[in-house]
PDB file of C-alpha atoms in Angstrom:
ATOM      1  CA  ALA C   4     -15.796 -54.733  26.604  1.00  0.00           C
ATOM      2  CA  GLN C   5     -18.703 -52.804  25.230  1.00  0.00           C
ATOM      3  CA  LYS C   6     -19.444 -49.302  26.413  1.00  0.00           C
ATOM      4  CA  VAL C   7     -21.711 -46.409  25.505  1.00  0.00           C
ATOM      5  CA  THR C   8     -20.926 -42.850  26.520  1.00  0.00           C
ATOM      6  CA  GLN C   9     -23.407 -40.000  26.516  1.00  0.00           C
ATOM      7  CA  ALA C  10     -21.324 -37.115  27.758  1.00  0.00           C
ATOM      8  CA  GLN C  11     -24.198 -34.644  27.896  1.00  0.00           C
ATOM      9  CA  THR C  12     -26.058 -35.143  31.143  1.00  0.00           C
ATOM     10  CA  GLU C  13     -28.596 -32.360  30.604  1.00  0.00           C
ATOM     11  CA  ILE C  14     -29.418 -30.041  27.739  1.00  0.00           C
ATOM     12  CA  SER C  15     -31.832 -27.148  27.842  1.00  0.00           C
ATOM     13  CA  VAL C  16     -33.064 -25.431  24.693  1.00  0.00           C
ATOM     14  CA  VAL C  17     -35.818 -23.079  23.719  1.00  0.00           C
ATOM     15  CA  GLU C  18     -38.580 -24.321  21.477  1.00  0.00           C
ATOM     16  CA  LYS C  19     -37.731 -24.337  17.741  1.00  0.00           C
ATOM     17  CA  GLU C  20     -34.017 -24.629  18.358  1.00  0.00           C
ATOM     18  CA  ASP C  21     -32.137 -27.545  16.832  1.00  0.00           C
ATOM     19  CA  VAL C  22     -30.386 -29.845  19.282  1.00  0.00           C
ATOM     20  CA  THR C  23     -27.901 -32.707  18.875  1.00  0.00           C
ATOM     21  CA  LEU C  24     -27.496 -35.490  21.396  1.00  0.00           C
ATOM     22  CA  ASP C  25     -24.117 -37.178  21.306  1.00  0.00           C
ATOM     23  CA  CYS C  26     -23.420 -40.887  21.589  1.00  0.00           C
ATOM     24  CA  VAL C  27     -20.001 -42.534  21.454  1.00  0.00           C
ATOM     25  CA  TYR C  28     -19.615 -46.284  21.673  1.00  0.00           C
ATOM     26  CA  GLU C  29     -16.874 -48.856  22.132  1.00  0.00           C
ATOM     27  CA  THR C  30     -16.994 -52.416  20.890  1.00  0.00           C
ATOM     28  CA  ARG C  31     -14.697 -55.038  19.431  1.00  0.00           C
ATOM     29  CA  ASP C  32     -17.482 -56.736  17.514  1.00  0.00           C
ATOM     30  CA  THR C  33     -17.486 -56.300  13.766  1.00  0.00           C
ATOM     31  CA  THR C  34     -21.246 -56.724  13.698  1.00  0.00           C
ATOM     32  CA  TYR C  35     -23.184 -54.664  16.172  1.00  0.00           C
ATOM     33  CA  TYR C  36     -26.371 -52.647  16.504  1.00  0.00           C
ATOM     34  CA  LEU C  37     -27.083 -49.198  17.807  1.00  0.00           C
ATOM     35  CA  PHE C  38     -30.334 -47.909  19.217  1.00  0.00           C
ATOM     36  CA  TRP C  39     -31.915 -44.738  20.471  1.00  0.00           C
ATOM     37  CA  TYR C  40     -34.753 -44.767  22.975  1.00  0.00           C
ATOM     38  CA  LYS C  41     -36.834 -41.928  24.374  1.00  0.00           C
ATOM     39  CA  GLN C  42     -38.095 -41.940  27.959  1.00  0.00           C
ATOM     40  CA  PRO C  43     -40.777 -39.294  28.536  1.00  0.00           C
ATOM     41  CA  PRO C  44     -41.849 -38.362  32.072  1.00  0.00           C
ATOM     42  CA  SER C  45     -44.342 -41.239  32.039  1.00  0.00           C
ATOM     43  CA  GLY C  46     -41.368 -43.592  32.337  1.00  0.00           C
ATOM     44  CA  GLU C  47     -41.804 -46.022  29.452  1.00  0.00           C
ATOM     45  CA  LEU C  48     -38.884 -46.330  27.046  1.00  0.00           C
ATOM     46  CA  VAL C  49     -39.983 -45.730  23.491  1.00  0.00           C
ATOM     47  CA  PHE C  50     -37.960 -47.184  20.638  1.00  0.00           C
ATOM     48  CA  LEU C  51     -36.809 -44.597  18.091  1.00  0.00           C
ATOM     49  CA  ILE C  52     -34.276 -46.243  15.791  1.00  0.00           C
ATOM     50  CA  ARG C  53     -32.106 -49.307  15.251  1.00  0.00           C
ATOM     51  CA  ARG C  54     -29.023 -49.259  13.037  1.00  0.00           C
ATOM     52  CA  ASN C  55     -26.613 -52.054  12.186  1.00  0.00           C
ATOM     53  CA  SER C  56     -22.883 -51.564  11.821  1.00  0.00           C
ATOM     54  CA  PHE C  57     -22.891 -52.168   8.073  1.00  0.00           C
ATOM     55  CA  ASP C  58     -25.322 -49.395   7.321  1.00  0.00           C
ATOM     56  CA  GLU C  59     -23.700 -46.003   7.669  1.00  0.00           C
ATOM     57  CA  GLN C  60     -26.357 -44.099   5.824  1.00  0.00           C
ATOM     58  CA  ASN C  61     -27.817 -41.256   7.777  1.00  0.00           C
ATOM     59  CA  GLU C  62     -31.484 -41.501   8.525  1.00  0.00           C
ATOM     60  CA  ILE C  63     -34.175 -38.863   8.717  1.00  0.00           C
ATOM     61  CA  SER C  64     -37.620 -39.329  10.175  1.00  0.00           C
ATOM     62  CA  GLY C  65     -39.614 -36.135  10.334  1.00  0.00           C
ATOM     63  CA  ARG C  66     -37.799 -33.764  12.699  1.00  0.00           C
ATOM     64  CA  TYR C  67     -35.435 -36.527  13.836  1.00  0.00           C
ATOM     65  CA  SER C  68     -32.179 -37.442  12.137  1.00  0.00           C
ATOM     66  CA  TRP C  69     -29.311 -39.718  13.002  1.00  0.00           C
ATOM     67  CA  ASN C  70     -25.671 -39.473  11.977  1.00  0.00           C
ATOM     68  CA  PHE C  71     -23.748 -42.757  12.228  1.00  0.00           C
ATOM     69  CA  GLN C  72     -19.969 -42.511  11.776  1.00  0.00           C
ATOM     70  CA  LYS C  73     -17.910 -45.660  12.309  1.00  0.00           C
ATOM     71  CA  SER C  74     -14.664 -43.712  11.930  1.00  0.00           C
ATOM     72  CA  THR C  75     -15.405 -41.835  15.151  1.00  0.00           C
ATOM     73  CA  SER C  76     -17.584 -44.544  16.765  1.00  0.00           C
ATOM     74  CA  SER C  77     -20.434 -42.109  17.080  1.00  0.00           C
ATOM     75  CA  PHE C  78     -24.171 -42.286  16.548  1.00  0.00           C
ATOM     76  CA  ASN C  79     -25.531 -38.807  17.137  1.00  0.00           C
ATOM     77  CA  PHE C  80     -29.170 -37.808  17.216  1.00  0.00           C
ATOM     78  CA  THR C  81     -30.470 -34.433  16.049  1.00  0.00           C
ATOM     79  CA  ILE C  82     -33.889 -32.953  16.678  1.00  0.00           C
ATOM     80  CA  THR C  83     -34.749 -30.121  14.333  1.00  0.00           C
ATOM     81  CA  ALA C  84     -37.109 -27.370  15.439  1.00  0.00           C
ATOM     82  CA  SER C  85     -37.512 -28.838  18.905  1.00  0.00           C
ATOM     83  CA  GLN C  86     -40.883 -28.882  20.639  1.00  0.00           C
ATOM     84  CA  VAL C  87     -41.911 -29.068  24.281  1.00  0.00           C
ATOM     85  CA  VAL C  88     -43.122 -32.646  23.670  1.00  0.00           C
ATOM     86  CA  ASP C  89     -39.525 -33.612  22.912  1.00  0.00           C
ATOM     87  CA  SER C  90     -38.649 -33.096  26.565  1.00  0.00           C
ATOM     88  CA  ALA C  91     -37.478 -36.479  27.818  1.00  0.00           C
ATOM     89  CA  VAL C  92     -34.467 -38.555  28.711  1.00  0.00           C
ATOM     90  CA  TYR C  93     -32.835 -40.037  25.634  1.00  0.00           C
ATOM     91  CA  PHE C  94     -30.781 -43.214  25.783  1.00  0.00           C
ATOM     92  CA  CYS C  95     -28.314 -44.548  23.290  1.00  0.00           C
ATOM     93  CA  ALA C  96     -27.695 -48.306  23.430  1.00  0.00           C
ATOM     94  CA  LEU C  97     -25.412 -50.889  21.839  1.00  0.00           C
ATOM     95  CA  SER C  98     -25.855 -54.586  21.199  1.00  0.00           C
ATOM     96  CA  GLY C  99     -23.513 -57.137  19.712  1.00  0.00           C
ATOM     97  CA  ASP C 100     -24.500 -60.010  17.518  1.00  0.00           C
ATOM     98  CA  GLY C 101     -25.474 -62.012  20.549  1.00  0.00           C
ATOM     99  CA  GLY C 102     -27.235 -64.862  18.856  1.00  0.00           C
ATOM    100  CA  ALA C 103     -30.034 -66.155  21.041  1.00  0.00           C
ATOM    101  CA  THR C 104     -29.779 -63.306  23.491  1.00  0.00           C
ATOM    102  CA  ASN C 105     -29.658 -59.650  22.601  1.00  0.00           C
ATOM    103  CA  LYS C 106     -28.332 -57.790  25.574  1.00  0.00           C
ATOM    104  CA  LEU C 107     -28.300 -54.028  25.353  1.00  0.00           C
ATOM    105  CA  ILE C 108     -25.621 -51.824  26.854  1.00  0.00           C
ATOM    106  CA  PHE C 109     -27.086 -48.426  27.656  1.00  0.00           C
ATOM    107  CA  GLY C 110     -25.498 -45.051  28.027  1.00  0.00           C
ATOM    108  CA  THR C 111     -26.338 -42.986  31.081  1.00  0.00           C
ATOM    109  CA  GLY C 112     -28.881 -40.909  29.173  1.00  0.00           C
ATOM    110  CA  THR C 113     -29.277 -37.246  28.269  1.00  0.00           C
ATOM    111  CA  LEU C 114     -32.080 -35.223  29.806  1.00  0.00           C
ATOM    112  CA  LEU C 115     -33.456 -32.811  27.223  1.00  0.00           C
ATOM    113  CA  ALA C 116     -35.592 -29.946  28.447  1.00  0.00           C
ATOM    114  CA  VAL C 117     -37.324 -27.896  25.796  1.00  0.00           C
ATOM    115  CA  GLN C 118     -38.610 -24.597  27.148  1.00  0.00           C
ATOM    116  CA  PRO C 119     -41.612 -22.895  25.525  1.00  0.00           C
TER     117      PRO C 119
ATOM    118  CA  ASP K  30     -49.588 -53.431  18.811  1.00  0.00           C
ATOM    119  CA  VAL K  31     -46.657 -54.315  21.015  1.00  0.00           C
ATOM    120  CA  LYS K  32     -47.572 -54.553  24.690  1.00  0.00           C
ATOM    121  CA  VAL K  33     -45.463 -55.099  27.795  1.00  0.00           C
ATOM    122  CA  THR K  34     -47.185 -54.565  31.107  1.00  0.00           C
ATOM    123  CA  GLN K  35     -45.855 -54.440  34.643  1.00  0.00           C
ATOM    124  CA  SER K  36     -47.967 -55.227  37.668  1.00  0.00           C
ATOM    125  CA  SER K  37     -47.417 -51.961  39.535  1.00  0.00           C
ATOM    126  CA  ARG K  38     -46.305 -48.452  38.642  1.00  0.00           C
ATOM    127  CA  TYR K  39     -45.406 -47.580  42.231  1.00  0.00           C
ATOM    128  CA  LEU K  40     -44.551 -49.877  45.114  1.00  0.00           C
ATOM    129  CA  VAL K  41     -43.483 -49.196  48.679  1.00  0.00           C
ATOM    130  CA  LYS K  42     -42.030 -52.021  50.745  1.00  0.00           C
ATOM    131  CA  ARG K  43     -40.189 -52.424  54.039  1.00  0.00           C
ATOM    132  CA  THR K  44     -36.651 -53.680  54.506  1.00  0.00           C
ATOM    133  CA  GLY K  45     -36.570 -57.456  54.671  1.00  0.00           C
ATOM    134  CA  GLU K  46     -39.823 -58.032  52.811  1.00  0.00           C
ATOM    135  CA  LYS K  47     -40.002 -60.404  49.860  1.00  0.00           C
ATOM    136  CA  VAL K  48     -41.015 -58.465  46.780  1.00  0.00           C
ATOM    137  CA  PHE K  49     -42.409 -59.719  43.488  1.00  0.00           C
ATOM    138  CA  LEU K  50     -42.368 -57.619  40.339  1.00  0.00           C
ATOM    139  CA  GLU K  51     -44.385 -59.063  37.494  1.00  0.00           C
ATOM    140  CA  CYS K  52     -44.003 -58.495  33.778  1.00  0.00           C
ATOM    141  CA  VAL K  53     -46.287 -59.774  31.044  1.00  0.00           C
ATOM    142  CA  GLN K  54     -45.889 -59.469  27.275  1.00  0.00           C
ATOM    143  CA  ASP K  55     -48.441 -60.359  24.655  1.00  0.00           C
ATOM    144  CA  MET K  56     -46.132 -60.607  21.640  1.00  0.00           C
ATOM    145  CA  ASP K  57     -45.057 -64.237  22.022  1.00  0.00           C
ATOM    146  CA  HIS K  58     -41.455 -63.087  22.505  1.00  0.00           C
ATOM    147  CA  GLU K  59     -38.833 -65.604  23.569  1.00  0.00           C
ATOM    148  CA  ASN K  60     -36.489 -63.202  25.324  1.00  0.00           C
ATOM    149  CA  MET K  61     -37.362 -61.150  28.372  1.00  0.00           C
ATOM    150  CA  PHE K  62     -35.219 -58.835  30.468  1.00  0.00           C
ATOM    151  CA  TRP K  63     -35.201 -57.026  33.793  1.00  0.00           C
ATOM    152  CA  TYR K  64     -33.294 -53.765  34.190  1.00  0.00           C
ATOM    153  CA  ARG K  65     -32.942 -51.274  36.949  1.00  0.00           C
ATOM    154  CA  GLN K  66     -32.544 -47.595  36.236  1.00  0.00           C
ATOM    155  CA  ASP K  67     -30.735 -45.231  38.580  1.00  0.00           C
ATOM    156  CA  PRO K  68     -29.789 -41.571  38.083  1.00  0.00           C
ATOM    157  CA  GLY K  69     -26.403 -41.207  36.462  1.00  0.00           C
ATOM    158  CA  LEU K  70     -26.086 -44.943  35.834  1.00  0.00           C
ATOM    159  CA  GLY K  71     -28.534 -45.498  33.005  1.00  0.00           C
ATOM    160  CA  LEU K  72     -30.127 -48.926  32.692  1.00  0.00           C
ATOM    161  CA  ARG K  73     -28.330 -51.958  34.034  1.00  0.00           C
ATOM    162  CA  LEU K  74     -29.298 -55.535  33.269  1.00  0.00           C
ATOM    163  CA  ILE K  75     -30.268 -57.662  36.261  1.00  0.00           C
ATOM    164  CA  TYR K  76     -31.400 -60.930  34.667  1.00  0.00           C
ATOM    165  CA  PHE K  77     -32.701 -62.165  31.373  1.00  0.00           C
ATOM    166  CA  SER K  78     -34.492 -65.217  30.083  1.00  0.00           C
ATOM    167  CA  TYR K  79     -34.378 -66.664  26.599  1.00  0.00           C
ATOM    168  CA  ASP K  80     -36.947 -69.399  27.114  1.00  0.00           C
ATOM    169  CA  VAL K  81     -39.377 -70.775  29.649  1.00  0.00           C
ATOM    170  CA  LYS K  82     -37.543 -71.882  32.787  1.00  0.00           C
ATOM    171  CA  MET K  83     -34.266 -70.585  31.357  1.00  0.00           C
ATOM    172  CA  LYS K  84     -32.469 -67.640  32.910  1.00  0.00           C
ATOM    173  CA  GLU K  85     -29.100 -65.975  32.891  1.00  0.00           C
ATOM    174  CA  LYS K  86     -27.502 -63.422  35.143  1.00  0.00           C
ATOM    175  CA  GLY K  87     -26.986 -59.950  33.854  1.00  0.00           C
ATOM    176  CA  ASP K  88     -24.543 -57.395  35.161  1.00  0.00           C
ATOM    177  CA  ILE K  89     -26.013 -56.852  38.638  1.00  0.00           C
ATOM    178  CA  PRO K  90     -27.857 -60.023  39.767  1.00  0.00           C
ATOM    179  CA  GLU K  91     -26.907 -59.869  43.432  1.00  0.00           C
ATOM    180  CA  GLY K  92     -29.933 -59.697  45.708  1.00  0.00           C
ATOM    181  CA  TYR K  93     -32.351 -60.709  42.950  1.00  0.00           C
ATOM    182  CA  SER K  94     -33.800 -63.862  41.465  1.00  0.00           C
ATOM    183  CA  VAL K  95     -36.219 -64.467  38.613  1.00  0.00           C
ATOM    184  CA  SER K  96     -38.883 -66.897  37.541  1.00  0.00           C
ATOM    185  CA  ARG K  97     -40.246 -67.729  34.138  1.00  0.00           C
ATOM    186  CA  GLU K  98     -42.848 -70.466  34.275  1.00  0.00           C
ATOM    187  CA  LYS K  99     -44.786 -69.279  31.223  1.00  0.00           C
ATOM    188  CA  LYS K 100     -43.522 -67.684  28.052  1.00  0.00           C
ATOM    189  CA  GLU K 101     -45.451 -64.472  28.498  1.00  0.00           C
ATOM    190  CA  ARG K 102     -44.556 -63.843  32.140  1.00  0.00           C
ATOM    191  CA  PHE K 103     -41.223 -62.959  33.730  1.00  0.00           C
ATOM    192  CA  SER K 104     -41.038 -62.240  37.443  1.00  0.00           C
ATOM    193  CA  LEU K 105     -38.315 -60.440  39.351  1.00  0.00           C
ATOM    194  CA  ILE K 106     -37.978 -61.403  43.014  1.00  0.00           C
ATOM    195  CA  LEU K 107     -36.250 -59.507  45.770  1.00  0.00           C
ATOM    196  CA  GLU K 108     -35.789 -62.180  48.421  1.00  0.00           C
ATOM    197  CA  SER K 109     -35.154 -59.689  51.225  1.00  0.00           C
ATOM    198  CA  ALA K 110     -35.577 -56.118  50.095  1.00  0.00           C
ATOM    199  CA  SER K 111     -32.969 -53.582  51.119  1.00  0.00           C
ATOM    200  CA  THR K 112     -32.906 -49.794  50.869  1.00  0.00           C
ATOM    201  CA  ASN K 113     -30.248 -49.927  48.146  1.00  0.00           C
ATOM    202  CA  GLN K 114     -32.764 -51.688  45.933  1.00  0.00           C
ATOM    203  CA  THR K 115     -34.898 -48.564  45.797  1.00  0.00           C
ATOM    204  CA  SER K 116     -34.984 -47.894  42.073  1.00  0.00           C
ATOM    205  CA  MET K 117     -36.981 -47.890  38.858  1.00  0.00           C
ATOM    206  CA  TYR K 118     -37.376 -51.396  37.445  1.00  0.00           C
ATOM    207  CA  LEU K 119     -38.000 -51.888  33.757  1.00  0.00           C
ATOM    208  CA  CYS K 120     -39.006 -55.043  31.946  1.00  0.00           C
ATOM    209  CA  ALA K 121     -38.408 -55.624  28.246  1.00  0.00           C
ATOM    210  CA  SER K 122     -38.986 -58.340  25.692  1.00  0.00           C
ATOM    211  CA  THR K 123     -37.804 -59.210  22.217  1.00  0.00           C
ATOM    212  CA  THR K 124     -37.622 -61.995  19.690  1.00  0.00           C
ATOM    213  CA  PRO K 125     -34.197 -63.132  18.525  1.00  0.00           C
ATOM    214  CA  THR K 126     -33.648 -62.921  14.806  1.00  0.00           C
ATOM    215  CA  SER K 127     -31.046 -64.603  12.671  1.00  0.00           C
ATOM    216  CA  GLY K 128     -29.804 -61.193  11.657  1.00  0.00           C
ATOM    217  CA  GLY K 129     -28.799 -60.248  15.174  1.00  0.00           C
ATOM    218  CA  ALA K 130     -30.108 -57.887  17.795  1.00  0.00           C
ATOM    219  CA  ASP K 131     -33.789 -57.175  17.553  1.00  0.00           C
ATOM    220  CA  THR K 132     -35.555 -54.259  19.143  1.00  0.00           C
ATOM    221  CA  GLN K 133     -36.426 -54.551  22.807  1.00  0.00           C
ATOM    222  CA  TYR K 134     -39.863 -53.323  23.838  1.00  0.00           C
ATOM    223  CA  PHE K 135     -40.250 -51.935  27.314  1.00  0.00           C
ATOM    224  CA  GLY K 136     -42.947 -51.847  29.920  1.00  0.00           C
ATOM    225  CA  PRO K 137     -43.909 -48.659  31.791  1.00  0.00           C
ATOM    226  CA  GLY K 138     -41.636 -49.397  34.728  1.00  0.00           C
ATOM    227  CA  THR K 139     -42.177 -49.970  38.448  1.00  0.00           C
ATOM    228  CA  ARG K 140     -40.816 -47.402  40.850  1.00  0.00           C
ATOM    229  CA  LEU K 141     -39.926 -49.337  43.991  1.00  0.00           C
ATOM    230  CA  THR K 142     -39.185 -47.647  47.283  1.00  0.00           C
ATOM    231  CA  VAL K 143     -37.772 -49.736  50.128  1.00  0.00           C
ATOM    232  CA  LEU K 144     -38.092 -48.092  53.543  1.00  0.00           C
TER     233      LEU K 144
END
C-alpha cells in the first residue's frame, strides 16, 4: 500500500530563518511520482513541484529546494530565508504509474507559520 | 492559465438535505477528482472520473455520489447530508500522460457545514 508521512504537524519560525519540511513515503511501485503542494489561507492548493522516481537530482527554485533520497524514501522541502508569505499548509503527495488515472496519496500536511 | 472553479466557497446545509457541489475546469482535462480535507487527515479521495459518464470510487465514497455529463463539469452529490460530512471539499483535474502521473490542478475549495 502507498503511504505518505509528514511527521511535523506544525512548525513556527521567525522570518529569514531556514526551514525544512519532512516527507517520508512508502510504495512498492518502481515508477512513482512525488509532489509538493502549498495551501495558503485562501484554501486553494498550489502546485510546487513534481518529481519522478528516476530523477534523484535535487532541485532549487528561488528560495525553495527539494532533496529527494530514494535510499531513505524521503522527499524533503527546504525554504531558505523564510518570509511571512510562506505561511501555509504544505502537503507532500505520492502517485504511482496509474495509467489512465493518476490518484494522489496525500500526507496529513505541515502547517508552517512564519512570524515577522 | 489553468482554471478550476467551484460553485461555492462556503455552504451551510441542514441534516437530510440533498447537496450539490459543482466543479468546472476549462483545460479540457479528462480526469477529475473530488477530495475532502479534514484536520489531521490530509486530503482523502472520494470519487474520480476519467471520462464523461465514467466514475470510480475513491477511498471514502460512502454517502456520496457523482455525476459527469460533460467533460468540463464534475458534480459531487450528498444524497442526504449528515453532520459528519462537514468538511472542506476540493476538486481537481488533470490530463493523463503516457509518462505517468501528471500534475493535478485544484479549485479553491468549498467549505461545507451541515447543521
